[in-house]
Amino acid sequence: MNLNELKVGDLAKIVNVSQVQGLIQKRLSHLGISENAEICVKNKQPFGGPCMIDCQGQCVSLRRNDASCIQVELVCK
């Protein structure tokens, strides 16, 4: 499942970020968003706009195209 397929409020664990462009992947890792990190989808903008995720208390907005390259698995809590 990809990050852009999650609904608002879903909790997930990042499984794979290797499909993301190198520069974006590096920026995400500097923000603490890497494999095995738990995230929560806070907001999704309509018409293909960005989605906002929360990772370790830090909110980050990602383009929908970049979010589609991040593989996640749902966390049941």
Short mmCIF file of N, CA and C in Angstrom, two decimals:
data_model
loop_
_atom_site.label_atom_id
_atom_site.label_comp_id
_atom_site.label_asym_id
_atom_site.label_seq_id
_atom_site.Cartn_x
_atom_site.Cartn_y
_atom_site.Cartn_z
N MET A 1 0.85 -1.17 0.00
CA MET A 1 0.00 0.00 0.00
C MET A 1 0.90 1.24 0.00
N ASN A 2 0.50 2.27 -0.71
CA ASN A 2 1.26 3.50 -0.78
C ASN A 2 0.71 4.54 0.18
N LEU A 3 1.54 5.50 0.53
CA LEU A 3 1.16 6.52 1.49
C LEU A 3 -0.03 7.35 1.03
N ASN A 4 -0.12 7.62 -0.25
CA ASN A 4 -1.24 8.43 -0.75
C ASN A 4 -2.57 7.69 -0.71
N GLU A 5 -2.57 6.38 -0.48
CA GLU A 5 -3.81 5.60 -0.41
C GLU A 5 -4.42 5.61 0.98
N LEU A 6 -3.69 6.09 1.99
CA LEU A 6 -4.21 6.12 3.35
C LEU A 6 -5.27 7.20 3.50
N LYS A 7 -6.13 7.01 4.47
CA LYS A 7 -7.16 7.99 4.79
C LYS A 7 -6.69 8.86 5.95
N VAL A 8 -7.33 10.00 6.12
CA VAL A 8 -7.00 10.89 7.22
C VAL A 8 -7.24 10.17 8.55
N GLY A 9 -6.26 10.20 9.43
CA GLY A 9 -6.35 9.55 10.72
C GLY A 9 -5.73 8.17 10.77
N ASP A 10 -5.37 7.60 9.62
CA ASP A 10 -4.75 6.28 9.59
C ASP A 10 -3.33 6.32 10.16
N LEU A 11 -3.00 5.30 10.93
CA LEU A 11 -1.64 5.11 11.44
C LEU A 11 -0.96 4.06 10.57
N ALA A 12 0.29 4.31 10.22
CA ALA A 12 1.01 3.37 9.36
C ALA A 12 2.49 3.38 9.70
N LYS A 13 3.17 2.33 9.26
CA LYS A 13 4.61 2.22 9.41
C LYS A 13 5.22 2.23 8.01
N ILE A 14 6.25 3.03 7.82
CA ILE A 14 6.91 3.12 6.52
C ILE A 14 7.73 1.86 6.30
N VAL A 15 7.53 1.23 5.15
CA VAL A 15 8.20 -0.02 4.82
C VAL A 15 9.34 0.20 3.84
N ASN A 16 9.12 1.06 2.83
CA ASN A 16 10.12 1.22 1.77
C ASN A 16 10.06 2.65 1.23
N VAL A 17 11.21 3.31 1.18
CA VAL A 17 11.29 4.65 0.60
C VAL A 17 12.26 4.69 -0.59
N SER A 18 12.68 3.54 -1.08
CA SER A 18 13.69 3.49 -2.14
C SER A 18 13.18 4.01 -3.48
N GLN A 19 11.87 4.08 -3.68
CA GLN A 19 11.31 4.56 -4.94
C GLN A 19 11.28 6.08 -5.03
N VAL A 20 11.51 6.77 -3.92
CA VAL A 20 11.48 8.23 -3.88
C VAL A 20 12.78 8.77 -4.48
N GLN A 21 12.72 9.93 -5.12
CA GLN A 21 13.92 10.56 -5.68
C GLN A 21 14.97 10.74 -4.59
N GLY A 22 16.23 10.69 -4.98
CA GLY A 22 17.34 10.74 -4.04
C GLY A 22 17.34 11.96 -3.13
N LEU A 23 17.11 13.15 -3.70
CA LEU A 23 17.12 14.37 -2.91
C LEU A 23 15.96 14.38 -1.91
N ILE A 24 14.78 13.97 -2.34
CA ILE A 24 13.62 13.93 -1.45
C ILE A 24 13.85 12.90 -0.35
N GLN A 25 14.42 11.77 -0.71
CA GLN A 25 14.70 10.70 0.26
C GLN A 25 15.68 11.21 1.33
N LYS A 26 16.66 11.96 0.93
CA LYS A 26 17.64 12.52 1.87
C LYS A 26 16.98 13.54 2.80
N ARG A 27 16.13 14.39 2.26
CA ARG A 27 15.43 15.39 3.07
C ARG A 27 14.50 14.72 4.08
N LEU A 28 13.81 13.68 3.64
CA LEU A 28 12.92 12.97 4.55
C LEU A 28 13.70 12.31 5.69
N SER A 29 14.85 11.75 5.38
CA SER A 29 15.64 11.10 6.42
C SER A 29 16.17 12.13 7.42
N HIS A 30 16.48 13.33 6.97
CA HIS A 30 16.90 14.39 7.89
C HIS A 30 15.77 14.82 8.81
N LEU A 31 14.54 14.64 8.36
CA LEU A 31 13.37 14.98 9.19
C LEU A 31 12.92 13.81 10.06
N GLY A 32 13.62 12.68 9.98
CA GLY A 32 13.28 11.52 10.79
C GLY A 32 12.26 10.60 10.14
N ILE A 33 11.98 10.84 8.88
CA ILE A 33 11.01 10.01 8.16
C ILE A 33 11.79 9.01 7.32
N SER A 34 11.90 7.80 7.84
CA SER A 34 12.64 6.74 7.15
C SER A 34 11.92 5.42 7.38
N GLU A 35 12.52 4.34 6.92
CA GLU A 35 11.88 3.03 7.07
C GLU A 35 11.71 2.71 8.56
N ASN A 36 10.61 2.06 8.89
CA ASN A 36 10.19 1.67 10.23
C ASN A 36 9.69 2.83 11.09
N ALA A 37 9.58 4.02 10.54
CA ALA A 37 9.02 5.14 11.28
C ALA A 37 7.50 5.06 11.23
N GLU A 38 6.84 5.38 12.34
CA GLU A 38 5.37 5.39 12.37
C GLU A 38 4.89 6.78 12.03
N ILE A 39 3.87 6.83 11.18
CA ILE A 39 3.30 8.10 10.74
C ILE A 39 1.80 8.08 10.90
N CYS A 40 1.22 9.27 10.93
CA CYS A 40 -0.23 9.43 10.96
C CYS A 40 -0.60 10.46 9.91
N VAL A 41 -1.61 10.17 9.11
CA VAL A 41 -2.06 11.11 8.08
C VAL A 41 -2.97 12.13 8.76
N LYS A 42 -2.57 13.39 8.71
CA LYS A 42 -3.31 14.47 9.36
C LYS A 42 -4.31 15.15 8.42
N ASN A 43 -3.93 15.32 7.15
CA ASN A 43 -4.79 16.06 6.23
C ASN A 43 -4.43 15.67 4.80
N LYS A 44 -5.42 15.69 3.93
CA LYS A 44 -5.20 15.46 2.50
C LYS A 44 -5.97 16.53 1.74
N GLN A 45 -5.28 17.21 0.84
CA GLN A 45 -5.91 18.25 0.04
C GLN A 45 -6.57 17.62 -1.19
N PRO A 46 -7.67 18.19 -1.64
CA PRO A 46 -8.37 17.62 -2.80
C PRO A 46 -7.64 17.94 -4.11
N PHE A 47 -8.10 17.30 -5.18
CA PHE A 47 -7.63 17.53 -6.55
C PHE A 47 -6.14 17.28 -6.71
N GLY A 48 -5.63 16.24 -6.06
CA GLY A 48 -4.23 15.87 -6.23
C GLY A 48 -3.24 16.74 -5.48
N GLY A 49 -3.73 17.49 -4.50
CA GLY A 49 -2.86 18.36 -3.70
C GLY A 49 -2.04 17.56 -2.71
N PRO A 50 -1.25 18.24 -1.89
CA PRO A 50 -0.36 17.55 -0.94
C PRO A 50 -1.11 16.90 0.21
N CYS A 51 -0.42 15.99 0.89
CA CYS A 51 -0.97 15.39 2.10
C CYS A 51 -0.02 15.71 3.26
N MET A 52 -0.60 15.89 4.44
CA MET A 52 0.18 16.23 5.62
C MET A 52 0.27 15.02 6.53
N ILE A 53 1.49 14.67 6.92
CA ILE A 53 1.69 13.54 7.82
C ILE A 53 2.37 14.01 9.09
N ASP A 54 2.14 13.26 10.16
CA ASP A 54 2.78 13.53 11.44
C ASP A 54 3.72 12.37 11.74
N CYS A 55 4.98 12.70 11.99
CA CYS A 55 5.98 11.69 12.32
C CYS A 55 6.73 12.17 13.54
N GLN A 56 6.56 11.49 14.65
CA GLN A 56 7.24 11.81 15.91
C GLN A 56 6.96 13.24 16.35
N GLY A 57 5.71 13.68 16.22
CA GLY A 57 5.30 15.02 16.66
C GLY A 57 5.64 16.13 15.69
N GLN A 58 6.11 15.81 14.52
CA GLN A 58 6.50 16.79 13.52
C GLN A 58 5.62 16.63 12.29
N CYS A 59 4.96 17.70 11.87
CA CYS A 59 4.09 17.64 10.70
C CYS A 59 4.86 18.04 9.45
N VAL A 60 4.71 17.22 8.42
CA VAL A 60 5.40 17.44 7.15
C VAL A 60 4.38 17.28 6.03
N SER A 61 4.45 18.18 5.06
CA SER A 61 3.58 18.09 3.90
C SER A 61 4.36 17.50 2.73
N LEU A 62 3.74 16.52 2.06
CA LEU A 62 4.38 15.84 0.93
C LEU A 62 3.52 15.99 -0.32
N ARG A 63 4.19 16.18 -1.45
CA ARG A 63 3.44 16.17 -2.70
C ARG A 63 2.83 14.80 -2.90
N ARG A 64 1.66 14.77 -3.50
CA ARG A 64 0.96 13.50 -3.72
C ARG A 64 1.81 12.55 -4.56
N ASN A 65 2.56 13.07 -5.51
CA ASN A 65 3.42 12.25 -6.36
C ASN A 65 4.51 11.57 -5.53
N ASP A 66 5.12 12.30 -4.59
CA ASP A 66 6.15 11.72 -3.73
C ASP A 66 5.54 10.72 -2.75
N ALA A 67 4.35 11.03 -2.25
CA ALA A 67 3.68 10.13 -1.31
C ALA A 67 3.32 8.80 -1.97
N SER A 68 3.07 8.83 -3.27
CA SER A 68 2.73 7.59 -3.98
C SER A 68 3.92 6.66 -4.12
N CYS A 69 5.14 7.16 -3.89
CA CYS A 69 6.34 6.35 -4.01
C CYS A 69 6.76 5.73 -2.68
N ILE A 70 6.09 6.08 -1.60
CA ILE A 70 6.43 5.58 -0.27
C ILE A 70 5.50 4.44 0.09
N GLN A 71 6.06 3.25 0.34
CA GLN A 71 5.26 2.09 0.69
C GLN A 71 5.11 2.02 2.20
N VAL A 72 3.87 1.76 2.64
CA VAL A 72 3.56 1.70 4.07
C VAL A 72 2.72 0.46 4.36
N GLU A 73 2.60 0.13 5.64
CA GLU A 73 1.65 -0.90 6.08
C GLU A 73 0.89 -0.34 7.27
N LEU A 74 -0.40 -0.61 7.32
CA LEU A 74 -1.24 -0.09 8.39
C LEU A 74 -0.84 -0.67 9.73
N VAL A 75 -0.95 0.17 10.76
CA VAL A 75 -0.68 -0.25 12.13
C VAL A 75 -2.02 -0.31 12.84
N CYS A 76 -2.30 -1.44 13.46
CA CYS A 76 -3.56 -1.59 14.19
C CYS A 76 -3.32 -1.27 15.66
N LYS A 77 -3.92 -0.17 16.13
CA LYS A 77 -3.79 0.20 17.54
C LYS A 77 -5.14 0.37 18.14
#
